[in-house]
Amino acid sequence: MPHYMIYHSHPLDSAQQQAIANGITDLHCKLFSAPSAFVNISFLPAPKTYVARSPSATNFIHAHLRPRGPAFTPQLHSLLHGIKALWHEVVGGTGEGRIDDTRGLHNVFLFEDLSAGMEQGFVLPKAGEEEAWKESNWGDFVARREKGDESVGRLMEELGGK
C-alpha cells in the first residue's frame, strides 16, 4: 500500500538496504496495522539536488501513503522519528540531518497521496476499510494460495487466516 522511495547519494550495501527495508516495514506495519505484503520499498540513486542554491549530495526518503486524516498525525510523527533513528543506526552519520554529513538522512517527506491503487492484482482499500476488503477478497486469496502463490499465503497469515 505504501511506497517508500529511498534516494541515496551515500552507497548502501545489500545488508544496509535489507536492514532499512526490514525496519521501515516493521515501523509501518506496527503504526498502521498494514500487512507487510503490501509495503513497498525502492532504493534509488539520489538525483542531483540543490539545497539553498548549492549542489548537495543528499540522502532522502519520499513515502507515498494512503490518506488517513489529522487523527493519525502522532503516528506519522512516530514514523518520521523511527525512520531517522533507523537510518542513523544502519548507515551512521551524526544523526542530525546536516547537509555536510554525507552519511546522514537529510529529509523524509510523507505524502498522503495514494487515492487508489492495485497491488498483486487486488484493488487496495481506503484506510480504515481493510476488514471489509479482506472479507470481499478472501475467496480470491484462497484460490491464489491454492495455486501456489506464496506471497498471498503470507498475506493471509498476517490477516489472521490460515
PDB file of N, CA and C in Angstrom, residues 39-141:
ATOM      1  N   VAL A  39       3.863  -3.499   1.707  1.00  0.00           N
ATOM      2  CA  VAL A  39       4.794  -2.394   1.987  1.00  0.00           C
ATOM      3  C   VAL A  39       5.918  -2.485   0.950  1.00  0.00           C
ATOM      4  N   ASN A  40       5.999  -1.473   0.115  1.00  0.00           N
ATOM      5  CA  ASN A  40       6.976  -1.443  -0.979  1.00  0.00           C
ATOM      6  C   ASN A  40       8.088  -0.454  -0.658  1.00  0.00           C
ATOM      7  N   ILE A  41       9.314  -0.879  -0.914  1.00  0.00           N
ATOM      8  CA  ILE A  41      10.470  -0.025  -0.654  1.00  0.00           C
ATOM      9  C   ILE A  41      11.426  -0.142  -1.831  1.00  0.00           C
ATOM     10  N   SER A  42      11.770   1.008  -2.403  1.00  0.00           N
ATOM     11  CA  SER A  42      12.716   1.055  -3.523  1.00  0.00           C
ATOM     12  C   SER A  42      13.936   1.862  -3.120  1.00  0.00           C
ATOM     13  N   PHE A  43      15.098   1.427  -3.573  1.00  0.00           N
ATOM     14  CA  PHE A  43      16.348   2.154  -3.353  1.00  0.00           C
ATOM     15  C   PHE A  43      16.814   2.697  -4.697  1.00  0.00           C
ATOM     16  N   LEU A  44      17.071   3.998  -4.733  1.00  0.00           N
ATOM     17  CA  LEU A  44      17.417   4.671  -5.984  1.00  0.00           C
ATOM     18  C   LEU A  44      18.601   5.607  -5.761  1.00  0.00           C
ATOM     19  N   PRO A  45      19.425   5.782  -6.770  1.00  0.00           N
ATOM     20  CA  PRO A  45      20.492   6.776  -6.625  1.00  0.00           C
ATOM     21  C   PRO A  45      19.871   8.167  -6.532  1.00  0.00           C
ATOM     22  N   ALA A  46      20.412   8.985  -5.650  1.00  0.00           N
ATOM     23  CA  ALA A  46      19.884  10.336  -5.473  1.00  0.00           C
ATOM     24  C   ALA A  46      20.135  11.166  -6.728  1.00  0.00           C
ATOM     25  N   PRO A  47      19.136  11.927  -7.156  1.00  0.00           N
ATOM     26  CA  PRO A  47      19.349  12.821  -8.291  1.00  0.00           C
ATOM     27  C   PRO A  47      20.178  14.022  -7.853  1.00  0.00           C
ATOM     28  N   LYS A  48      20.650  14.767  -8.819  1.00  0.00           N
ATOM     29  CA  LYS A  48      21.386  15.994  -8.495  1.00  0.00           C
ATOM     30  C   LYS A  48      20.421  16.911  -7.748  1.00  0.00           C
ATOM     31  N   THR A  49      20.817  17.284  -6.548  1.00  0.00           N
ATOM     32  CA  THR A  49      19.946  18.064  -5.674  1.00  0.00           C
ATOM     33  C   THR A  49      20.642  19.349  -5.274  1.00  0.00           C
ATOM     34  N   TYR A  50      19.874  20.421  -5.264  1.00  0.00           N
ATOM     35  CA  TYR A  50      20.373  21.709  -4.817  1.00  0.00           C
ATOM     36  C   TYR A  50      19.669  22.071  -3.518  1.00  0.00           C
ATOM     37  N   VAL A  51      20.440  22.492  -2.536  1.00  0.00           N
ATOM     38  CA  VAL A  51      19.904  22.975  -1.273  1.00  0.00           C
ATOM     39  C   VAL A  51      20.450  24.379  -1.072  1.00  0.00           C
ATOM     40  N   ALA A  52      19.563  25.352  -0.899  1.00  0.00           N
ATOM     41  CA  ALA A  52      19.959  26.751  -0.757  1.00  0.00           C
ATOM     42  C   ALA A  52      20.867  27.173  -1.911  1.00  0.00           C
ATOM     43  N   ARG A  53      20.489  26.778  -3.114  1.00  0.00           N
ATOM     44  CA  ARG A  53      21.182  27.131  -4.367  1.00  0.00           C
ATOM     45  C   ARG A  53      22.491  26.400  -4.610  1.00  0.00           C
ATOM     46  N   SER A  54      22.885  25.527  -3.694  1.00  0.00           N
ATOM     47  CA  SER A  54      24.166  24.832  -3.839  1.00  0.00           C
ATOM     48  C   SER A  54      23.950  23.353  -4.106  1.00  0.00           C
ATOM     49  N   PRO A  55      24.712  22.752  -5.041  1.00  0.00           N
ATOM     50  CA  PRO A  55      24.592  21.311  -5.246  1.00  0.00           C
ATOM     51  C   PRO A  55      24.989  20.576  -3.965  1.00  0.00           C
ATOM     52  N   SER A  56      24.195  19.589  -3.622  1.00  0.00           N
ATOM     53  CA  SER A  56      24.421  18.856  -2.377  1.00  0.00           C
ATOM     54  C   SER A  56      24.219  17.372  -2.594  1.00  0.00           C
ATOM     55  N   ALA A  57      25.100  16.580  -2.032  1.00  0.00           N
ATOM     56  CA  ALA A  57      24.947  15.126  -2.048  1.00  0.00           C
ATOM     57  C   ALA A  57      24.025  14.778  -0.879  1.00  0.00           C
ATOM     58  N   THR A  58      22.807  14.348  -1.193  1.00  0.00           N
ATOM     59  CA  THR A  58      21.818  14.131  -0.140  1.00  0.00           C
ATOM     60  C   THR A  58      21.302  12.696  -0.124  1.00  0.00           C
ATOM     61  N   ASN A  59      20.774  12.326   1.019  1.00  0.00           N
ATOM     62  CA  ASN A  59      20.065  11.061   1.214  1.00  0.00           C
ATOM     63  C   ASN A  59      18.681  11.448   1.716  1.00  0.00           C
ATOM     64  N   PHE A  60      17.646  10.977   1.032  1.00  0.00           N
ATOM     65  CA  PHE A  60      16.306  11.380   1.445  1.00  0.00           C
ATOM     66  C   PHE A  60      15.290  10.300   1.100  1.00  0.00           C
ATOM     67  N   ILE A  61      14.139  10.388   1.740  1.00  0.00           N
ATOM     68  CA  ILE A  61      13.079   9.402   1.550  1.00  0.00           C
ATOM     69  C   ILE A  61      11.785  10.131   1.221  1.00  0.00           C
ATOM     70  N   HIS A  62      11.133   9.681   0.162  1.00  0.00           N
ATOM     71  CA  HIS A  62       9.778  10.108  -0.174  1.00  0.00           C
ATOM     72  C   HIS A  62       8.877   8.890   0.007  1.00  0.00           C
ATOM     73  N   ALA A  63       7.881   9.029   0.846  1.00  0.00           N
ATOM     74  CA  ALA A  63       6.960   7.923   1.104  1.00  0.00           C
ATOM     75  C   ALA A  63       5.559   8.317   0.664  1.00  0.00           C
ATOM     76  N   HIS A  64       4.966   7.489  -0.160  1.00  0.00           N
ATOM     77  CA  HIS A  64       3.600   7.699  -0.637  1.00  0.00           C
ATOM     78  C   HIS A  64       2.686   6.783   0.162  1.00  0.00           C
ATOM     79  N   LEU A  65       1.750   7.388   0.903  1.00  0.00           N
ATOM     80  CA  LEU A  65       0.871   6.663   1.818  1.00  0.00           C
ATOM     81  C   LEU A  65      -0.587   6.928   1.462  1.00  0.00           C
ATOM     82  N   ARG A  66      -1.460   6.072   1.986  1.00  0.00           N
ATOM     83  CA  ARG A  66      -2.892   6.321   1.841  1.00  0.00           C
ATOM     84  C   ARG A  66      -3.293   7.445   2.799  1.00  0.00           C
ATOM     85  N   PRO A  67      -4.202   8.324   2.381  1.00  0.00           N
ATOM     86  CA  PRO A  67      -4.661   9.393   3.272  1.00  0.00           C
ATOM     87  C   PRO A  67      -5.354   8.822   4.509  1.00  0.00           C
ATOM     88  N   ARG A  68      -5.021   9.378   5.666  1.00  0.00           N
ATOM     89  CA  ARG A  68      -5.590   8.908   6.922  1.00  0.00           C
ATOM     90  C   ARG A  68      -6.224  10.020   7.744  1.00  0.00           C
ATOM     91  N   GLY A  69      -5.920  11.247   7.427  1.00  0.00           N
ATOM     92  CA  GLY A  69      -6.521  12.360   8.157  1.00  0.00           C
ATOM     93  C   GLY A  69      -5.715  12.789   9.372  1.00  0.00           C
ATOM     94  N   PRO A  70      -6.115  13.917   9.964  1.00  0.00           N
ATOM     95  CA  PRO A  70      -5.344  14.518  11.059  1.00  0.00           C
ATOM     96  C   PRO A  70      -5.271  13.659  12.320  1.00  0.00           C
ATOM     97  N   ALA A  71      -6.183  12.750  12.524  1.00  0.00           N
ATOM     98  CA  ALA A  71      -6.130  11.903  13.721  1.00  0.00           C
ATOM     99  C   ALA A  71      -4.871  11.040  13.744  1.00  0.00           C
ATOM    100  N   PHE A  72      -4.245  10.849  12.598  1.00  0.00           N
ATOM    101  CA  PHE A  72      -3.061   9.992  12.510  1.00  0.00           C
ATOM    102  C   PHE A  72      -1.748  10.779  12.550  1.00  0.00           C
ATOM    103  N   THR A  73      -1.810  12.074  12.825  1.00  0.00           N
ATOM    104  CA  THR A  73      -0.593  12.877  12.907  1.00  0.00           C
ATOM    105  C   THR A  73       0.420  12.303  13.896  1.00  0.00           C
ATOM    106  N   PRO A  74       0.014  11.843  15.090  1.00  0.00           N
ATOM    107  CA  PRO A  74       1.006  11.254  16.001  1.00  0.00           C
ATOM    108  C   PRO A  74       1.721  10.032  15.410  1.00  0.00           C
ATOM    109  N   GLN A  75       0.999   9.178  14.689  1.00  0.00           N
ATOM    110  CA  GLN A  75       1.635   8.019  14.061  1.00  0.00           C
ATOM    111  C   GLN A  75       2.604   8.451  12.971  1.00  0.00           C
ATOM    112  N   LEU A  76       2.239   9.476  12.209  1.00  0.00           N
ATOM    113  CA  LEU A  76       3.141   9.976  11.165  1.00  0.00           C
ATOM    114  C   LEU A  76       4.418  10.532  11.780  1.00  0.00           C
ATOM    115  N   HIS A  77       4.286  11.254  12.888  1.00  0.00           N
ATOM    116  CA  HIS A  77       5.481  11.779  13.560  1.00  0.00           C
ATOM    117  C   HIS A  77       6.332  10.640  14.121  1.00  0.00           C
ATOM    118  N   SER A  78       5.687   9.618  14.672  1.00  0.00           N
ATOM    119  CA  SER A  78       6.435   8.445  15.156  1.00  0.00           C
ATOM    120  C   SER A  78       7.173   7.767  14.015  1.00  0.00           C
ATOM    121  N   LEU A  79       6.529   7.692  12.862  1.00  0.00           N
ATOM    122  CA  LEU A  79       7.166   7.105  11.687  1.00  0.00           C
ATOM    123  C   LEU A  79       8.407   7.906  11.294  1.00  0.00           C
ATOM    124  N   LEU A  80       8.294   9.224  11.265  1.00  0.00           N
ATOM    125  CA  LEU A  80       9.437  10.073  10.918  1.00  0.00           C
ATOM    126  C   LEU A  80      10.606   9.860  11.885  1.00  0.00           C
ATOM    127  N   HIS A  81      10.320   9.886  13.170  1.00  0.00           N
ATOM    128  CA  HIS A  81      11.382   9.709  14.172  1.00  0.00           C
ATOM    129  C   HIS A  81      11.971   8.298  14.107  1.00  0.00           C
ATOM    130  N   GLY A  82      11.120   7.311  13.860  1.00  0.00           N
ATOM    131  CA  GLY A  82      11.610   5.936  13.750  1.00  0.00           C
ATOM    132  C   GLY A  82      12.518   5.747  12.554  1.00  0.00           C
ATOM    133  N   ILE A  83      12.151   6.339  11.419  1.00  0.00           N
ATOM    134  CA  ILE A  83      12.983   6.244  10.218  1.00  0.00           C
ATOM    135  C   ILE A  83      14.321   6.941  10.454  1.00  0.00           C
ATOM    136  N   LYS A  84      14.294   8.111  11.069  1.00  0.00           N
ATOM    137  CA  LYS A  84      15.536   8.844  11.355  1.00  0.00           C
ATOM    138  C   LYS A  84      16.463   8.004  12.231  1.00  0.00           C
ATOM    139  N   ALA A  85      15.920   7.410  13.284  1.00  0.00           N
ATOM    140  CA  ALA A  85      16.734   6.588  14.193  1.00  0.00           C
ATOM    141  C   ALA A  85      17.255   5.341  13.478  1.00  0.00           C
ATOM    142  N   LEU A  86      16.407   4.721  12.668  1.00  0.00           N
ATOM    143  CA  LEU A  86      16.806   3.529  11.918  1.00  0.00           C
ATOM    144  C   LEU A  86      17.966   3.857  10.984  1.00  0.00           C
ATOM    145  N   TRP A  87      17.855   4.936  10.228  1.00  0.00           N
ATOM    146  CA  TRP A  87      18.918   5.322   9.294  1.00  0.00           C
ATOM    147  C   TRP A  87      20.236   5.521  10.035  1.00  0.00           C
ATOM    148  N   HIS A  88      20.175   6.248  11.141  1.00  0.00           N
ATOM    149  CA  HIS A  88      21.389   6.522  11.914  1.00  0.00           C
ATOM    150  C   HIS A  88      22.010   5.222  12.427  1.00  0.00           C
ATOM    151  N   GLU A  89      21.171   4.294  12.875  1.00  0.00           N
ATOM    152  CA  GLU A  89      21.667   3.006  13.380  1.00  0.00           C
ATOM    153  C   GLU A  89      22.319   2.183  12.268  1.00  0.00           C
ATOM    154  N   VAL A  90      21.714   2.179  11.086  1.00  0.00           N
ATOM    155  CA  VAL A  90      22.182   1.326   9.992  1.00  0.00           C
ATOM    156  C   VAL A  90      23.307   1.973   9.193  1.00  0.00           C
ATOM    157  N   VAL A  91      23.174   3.259   8.889  1.00  0.00           N
ATOM    158  CA  VAL A  91      24.108   3.926   7.980  1.00  0.00           C
ATOM    159  C   VAL A  91      25.150   4.750   8.732  1.00  0.00           C
ATOM    160  N   GLY A  92      24.763   5.310   9.850  1.00  0.00           N
ATOM    161  CA  GLY A  92      25.692   6.138  10.614  1.00  0.00           C
ATOM    162  C   GLY A  92      25.477   7.604  10.349  1.00  0.00           C
ATOM    163  N   GLY A  93      26.531   8.361  10.503  1.00  0.00           N
ATOM    164  CA  GLY A  93      26.444   9.801  10.380  1.00  0.00           C
ATOM    165  C   GLY A  93      26.177  10.419  11.745  1.00  0.00           C
ATOM    166  N   THR A  94      25.938  11.713  11.743  1.00  0.00           N
ATOM    167  CA  THR A  94      25.757  12.423  13.007  1.00  0.00           C
ATOM    168  C   THR A  94      24.374  12.208  13.602  1.00  0.00           C
ATOM    169  N   GLY A  95      23.401  11.850  12.785  1.00  0.00           N
ATOM    170  CA  GLY A  95      22.023  11.713  13.257  1.00  0.00           C
ATOM    171  C   GLY A  95      21.288  13.035  13.330  1.00  0.00           C
ATOM    172  N   GLU A  96      21.950  14.110  12.887  1.00  0.00           N
ATOM    173  CA  GLU A  96      21.361  15.447  12.968  1.00  0.00           C
ATOM    174  C   GLU A  96      20.701  15.902  11.669  1.00  0.00           C
ATOM    175  N   GLY A  97      20.916  15.190  10.573  1.00  0.00           N
ATOM    176  CA  GLY A  97      20.351  15.596   9.296  1.00  0.00           C
ATOM    177  C   GLY A  97      21.114  16.708   8.608  1.00  0.00           C
ATOM    178  N   ARG A  98      22.343  16.924   9.012  1.00  0.00           N
ATOM    179  CA  ARG A  98      23.158  18.004   8.428  1.00  0.00           C
ATOM    180  C   ARG A  98      23.484  17.724   6.966  1.00  0.00           C
ATOM    181  N   ILE A  99      23.410  18.756   6.140  1.00  0.00           N
ATOM    182  CA  ILE A  99      23.726  18.629   4.719  1.00  0.00           C
ATOM    183  C   ILE A  99      25.192  18.255   4.502  1.00  0.00           C
ATOM    184  N   ASP A 100      26.093  18.683   5.384  1.00  0.00           N
ATOM    185  CA  ASP A 100      27.510  18.360   5.212  1.00  0.00           C
ATOM    186  C   ASP A 100      27.860  16.956   5.731  1.00  0.00           C
ATOM    187  N   ASP A 101      26.876  16.218   6.204  1.00  0.00           N
ATOM    188  CA  ASP A 101      27.079  14.842   6.663  1.00  0.00           C
ATOM    189  C   ASP A 101      26.663  13.910   5.529  1.00  0.00           C
ATOM    190  N   THR A 102      27.633  13.411   4.765  1.00  0.00           N
ATOM    191  CA  THR A 102      27.312  12.622   3.567  1.00  0.00           C
ATOM    192  C   THR A 102      26.633  11.295   3.883  1.00  0.00           C
ATOM    193  N   ARG A 103      26.755  10.807   5.127  1.00  0.00           N
ATOM    194  CA  ARG A 103      26.084   9.557   5.513  1.00  0.00           C
ATOM    195  C   ARG A 103      24.692   9.803   6.085  1.00  0.00           C
ATOM    196  N   GLY A 104      24.409  11.026   6.457  1.00  0.00           N
ATOM    197  CA  GLY A 104      23.175  11.345   7.170  1.00  0.00           C
ATOM    198  C   GLY A 104      21.932  11.305   6.297  1.00  0.00           C
ATOM    199  N   LEU A 105      20.804  11.139   6.953  1.00  0.00           N
ATOM    200  CA  LEU A 105      19.500  11.229   6.289  1.00  0.00           C
ATOM    201  C   LEU A 105      19.063  12.682   6.371  1.00  0.00           C
ATOM    202  N   HIS A 106      18.957  13.312   5.225  1.00  0.00           N
ATOM    203  CA  HIS A 106      18.731  14.752   5.191  1.00  0.00           C
ATOM    204  C   HIS A 106      17.269  15.142   5.263  1.00  0.00           C
ATOM    205  N   ASN A 107      16.381  14.393   4.677  1.00  0.00           N
ATOM    206  CA  ASN A 107      14.958  14.675   4.840  1.00  0.00           C
ATOM    207  C   ASN A 107      14.115  13.451   4.560  1.00  0.00           C
ATOM    208  N   VAL A 108      12.943  13.468   5.141  1.00  0.00           N
ATOM    209  CA  VAL A 108      11.922  12.439   4.912  1.00  0.00           C
ATOM    210  C   VAL A 108      10.620  13.187   4.685  1.00  0.00           C
ATOM    211  N   PHE A 109       9.986  12.927   3.562  1.00  0.00           N
ATOM    212  CA  PHE A 109       8.704  13.544   3.252  1.00  0.00           C
ATOM    213  C   PHE A 109       7.658  12.448   3.106  1.00  0.00           C
ATOM    214  N   LEU A 110       6.568  12.592   3.836  1.00  0.00           N
ATOM    215  CA  LEU A 110       5.455  11.654   3.769  1.00  0.00           C
ATOM    216  C   LEU A 110       4.333  12.311   2.980  1.00  0.00           C
ATOM    217  N   PHE A 111       3.955  11.684   1.891  1.00  0.00           N
ATOM    218  CA  PHE A 111       2.887  12.202   1.035  1.00  0.00           C
ATOM    219  C   PHE A 111       1.671  11.299   1.201  1.00  0.00           C
ATOM    220  N   GLU A 112       0.601  11.834   1.709  1.00  0.00           N
ATOM    221  CA  GLU A 112      -0.636  11.054   1.808  1.00  0.00           C
ATOM    222  C   GLU A 112      -1.411  11.258   0.500  1.00  0.00           C
ATOM    223  N   ASP A 113      -0.906  10.642  -0.560  1.00  0.00           N
ATOM    224  CA  ASP A 113      -1.432  10.904  -1.891  1.00  0.00           C
ATOM    225  C   ASP A 113      -1.903   9.661  -2.652  1.00  0.00           C
ATOM    226  N   LEU A 114      -1.971   8.520  -1.993  1.00  0.00           N
ATOM    227  CA  LEU A 114      -2.432   7.308  -2.675  1.00  0.00           C
ATOM    228  C   LEU A 114      -3.958   7.224  -2.566  1.00  0.00           C
ATOM    229  N   SER A 115      -4.639   7.788  -3.543  1.00  0.00           N
ATOM    230  CA  SER A 115      -6.100   7.785  -3.503  1.00  0.00           C
ATOM    231  C   SER A 115      -6.682   6.478  -4.030  1.00  0.00           C
ATOM    232  N   ALA A 116      -5.938   5.764  -4.843  1.00  0.00           N
ATOM    233  CA  ALA A 116      -6.370   4.462  -5.350  1.00  0.00           C
ATOM    234  C   ALA A 116      -5.130   3.707  -5.811  1.00  0.00           C
ATOM    235  N   GLY A 117      -5.208   2.393  -5.738  1.00  0.00           N
ATOM    236  CA  GLY A 117      -4.077   1.595  -6.179  1.00  0.00           C
ATOM    237  C   GLY A 117      -4.453   0.137  -6.317  1.00  0.00           C
ATOM    238  N   MET A 118      -3.605  -0.594  -7.007  1.00  0.00           N
ATOM    239  CA  MET A 118      -3.779  -2.027  -7.183  1.00  0.00           C
ATOM    240  C   MET A 118      -2.429  -2.668  -6.915  1.00  0.00           C
ATOM    241  N   GLU A 119      -2.462  -3.739  -6.163  1.00  0.00           N
ATOM    242  CA  GLU A 119      -1.226  -4.426  -5.839  1.00  0.00           C
ATOM    243  C   GLU A 119      -1.458  -5.926  -5.873  1.00  0.00           C
ATOM    244  N   GLN A 120      -0.559  -6.620  -6.547  1.00  0.00           N
ATOM    245  CA  GLN A 120      -0.647  -8.067  -6.714  1.00  0.00           C
ATOM    246  C   GLN A 120      -2.014  -8.480  -7.261  1.00  0.00           C
ATOM    247  N   GLY A 121      -2.615  -7.585  -8.068  1.00  0.00           N
ATOM    248  CA  GLY A 121      -3.891  -7.875  -8.707  1.00  0.00           C
ATOM    249  C   GLY A 121      -5.114  -7.490  -7.899  1.00  0.00           C
ATOM    250  N   PHE A 122      -4.945  -6.928  -6.709  1.00  0.00           N
ATOM    251  CA  PHE A 122      -6.072  -6.561  -5.854  1.00  0.00           C
ATOM    252  C   PHE A 122      -6.168  -5.042  -5.739  1.00  0.00           C
ATOM    253  N   VAL A 123      -7.374  -4.501  -5.968  1.00  0.00           N
ATOM    254  CA  VAL A 123      -7.608  -3.084  -5.730  1.00  0.00           C
ATOM    255  C   VAL A 123      -7.508  -2.873  -4.227  1.00  0.00           C
ATOM    256  N   LEU A 124      -6.713  -1.888  -3.826  1.00  0.00           N
ATOM    257  CA  LEU A 124      -6.449  -1.666  -2.411  1.00  0.00           C
ATOM    258  C   LEU A 124      -7.589  -0.904  -1.744  1.00  0.00           C
ATOM    259  N   PRO A 125      -7.810  -1.192  -0.459  1.00  0.00           N
ATOM    260  CA  PRO A 125      -8.883  -0.490   0.261  1.00  0.00           C
ATOM    261  C   PRO A 125      -8.438   0.904   0.686  1.00  0.00           C
ATOM    262  N   LYS A 126      -9.415   1.743   0.984  1.00  0.00           N
ATOM    263  CA  LYS A 126      -9.106   3.019   1.613  1.00  0.00           C
ATOM    264  C   LYS A 126      -8.706   2.727   3.051  1.00  0.00           C
ATOM    265  N   ALA A 127      -7.920   3.613   3.624  1.00  0.00           N
ATOM    266  CA  ALA A 127      -7.508   3.447   5.019  1.00  0.00           C
ATOM    267  C   ALA A 127      -8.756   3.334   5.892  1.00  0.00           C
ATOM    268  N   GLY A 128      -8.770   2.334   6.762  1.00  0.00           N
ATOM    269  CA  GLY A 128      -9.892   2.107   7.656  1.00  0.00           C
ATOM    270  C   GLY A 128     -10.924   1.128   7.123  1.00  0.00           C
ATOM    271  N   GLU A 129     -10.786   0.712   5.864  1.00  0.00           N
ATOM    272  CA  GLU A 129     -11.756  -0.207   5.258  1.00  0.00           C
ATOM    273  C   GLU A 129     -11.133  -1.577   4.980  1.00  0.00           C
ATOM    274  N   GLU A 130     -10.067  -1.901   5.708  1.00  0.00           N
ATOM    275  CA  GLU A 130      -9.328  -3.132   5.449  1.00  0.00           C
ATOM    276  C   GLU A 130     -10.142  -4.397   5.746  1.00  0.00           C
ATOM    277  N   GLU A 131     -10.949  -4.374   6.803  1.00  0.00           N
ATOM    278  CA  GLU A 131     -11.688  -5.579   7.183  1.00  0.00           C
ATOM    279  C   GLU A 131     -12.706  -5.967   6.107  1.00  0.00           C
ATOM    280  N   ALA A 132     -13.457  -5.008   5.612  1.00  0.00           N
ATOM    281  CA  ALA A 132     -14.419  -5.294   4.538  1.00  0.00           C
ATOM    282  C   ALA A 132     -13.689  -5.755   3.280  1.00  0.00           C
ATOM    283  N   TRP A 133     -12.535  -5.151   2.995  1.00  0.00           N
ATOM    284  CA  TRP A 133     -11.728  -5.541   1.838  1.00  0.00           C
ATOM    285  C   TRP A 133     -11.263  -6.978   1.984  1.00  0.00           C
ATOM    286  N   LYS A 134     -10.785  -7.322   3.176  1.00  0.00           N
ATOM    287  CA  LYS A 134     -10.328  -8.690   3.450  1.00  0.00           C
ATOM    288  C   LYS A 134     -11.459  -9.681   3.186  1.00  0.00           C
ATOM    289  N   GLU A 135     -12.631  -9.403   3.722  1.00  0.00           N
ATOM    290  CA  GLU A 135     -13.770 -10.308   3.559  1.00  0.00           C
ATOM    291  C   GLU A 135     -14.177 -10.445   2.097  1.00  0.00           C
ATOM    292  N   SER A 136     -14.201  -9.339   1.360  1.00  0.00           N
ATOM    293  CA  SER A 136     -14.644  -9.413  -0.034  1.00  0.00           C
ATOM    294  C   SER A 136     -13.623 -10.093  -0.948  1.00  0.00           C
ATOM    295  N   ASN A 137     -12.357 -10.130  -0.536  1.00  0.00           N
ATOM    296  CA  ASN A 137     -11.312 -10.741  -1.369  1.00  0.00           C
ATOM    297  C   ASN A 137     -10.855 -12.112  -0.871  1.00  0.00           C
ATOM    298  N   TRP A 138     -11.390 -12.573   0.256  1.00  0.00           N
ATOM    299  CA  TRP A 138     -10.883 -13.798   0.878  1.00  0.00           C
ATOM    300  C   TRP A 138     -10.937 -14.995  -0.075  1.00  0.00           C
ATOM    301  N   GLY A 139     -12.013 -15.141  -0.800  1.00  0.00           N
ATOM    302  CA  GLY A 139     -12.121 -16.266  -1.742  1.00  0.00           C
ATOM    303  C   GLY A 139     -11.027 -16.233  -2.795  1.00  0.00           C
ATOM    304  N   ASP A 140     -10.723 -15.045  -3.292  1.00  0.00           N
ATOM    305  CA  ASP A 140      -9.634 -14.901  -4.272  1.00  0.00           C
ATOM    306  C   ASP A 140      -8.280 -15.200  -3.638  1.00  0.00           C
ATOM    307  N   PHE A 141      -8.106 -14.796  -2.370  1.00  0.00           N
ATOM    308  CA  PHE A 141      -6.864 -15.113  -1.668  1.00  0.00           C
ATOM    309  C   PHE A 141      -6.675 -16.628  -1.583  1.00  0.00           C
TER     310      PHE A 141
END
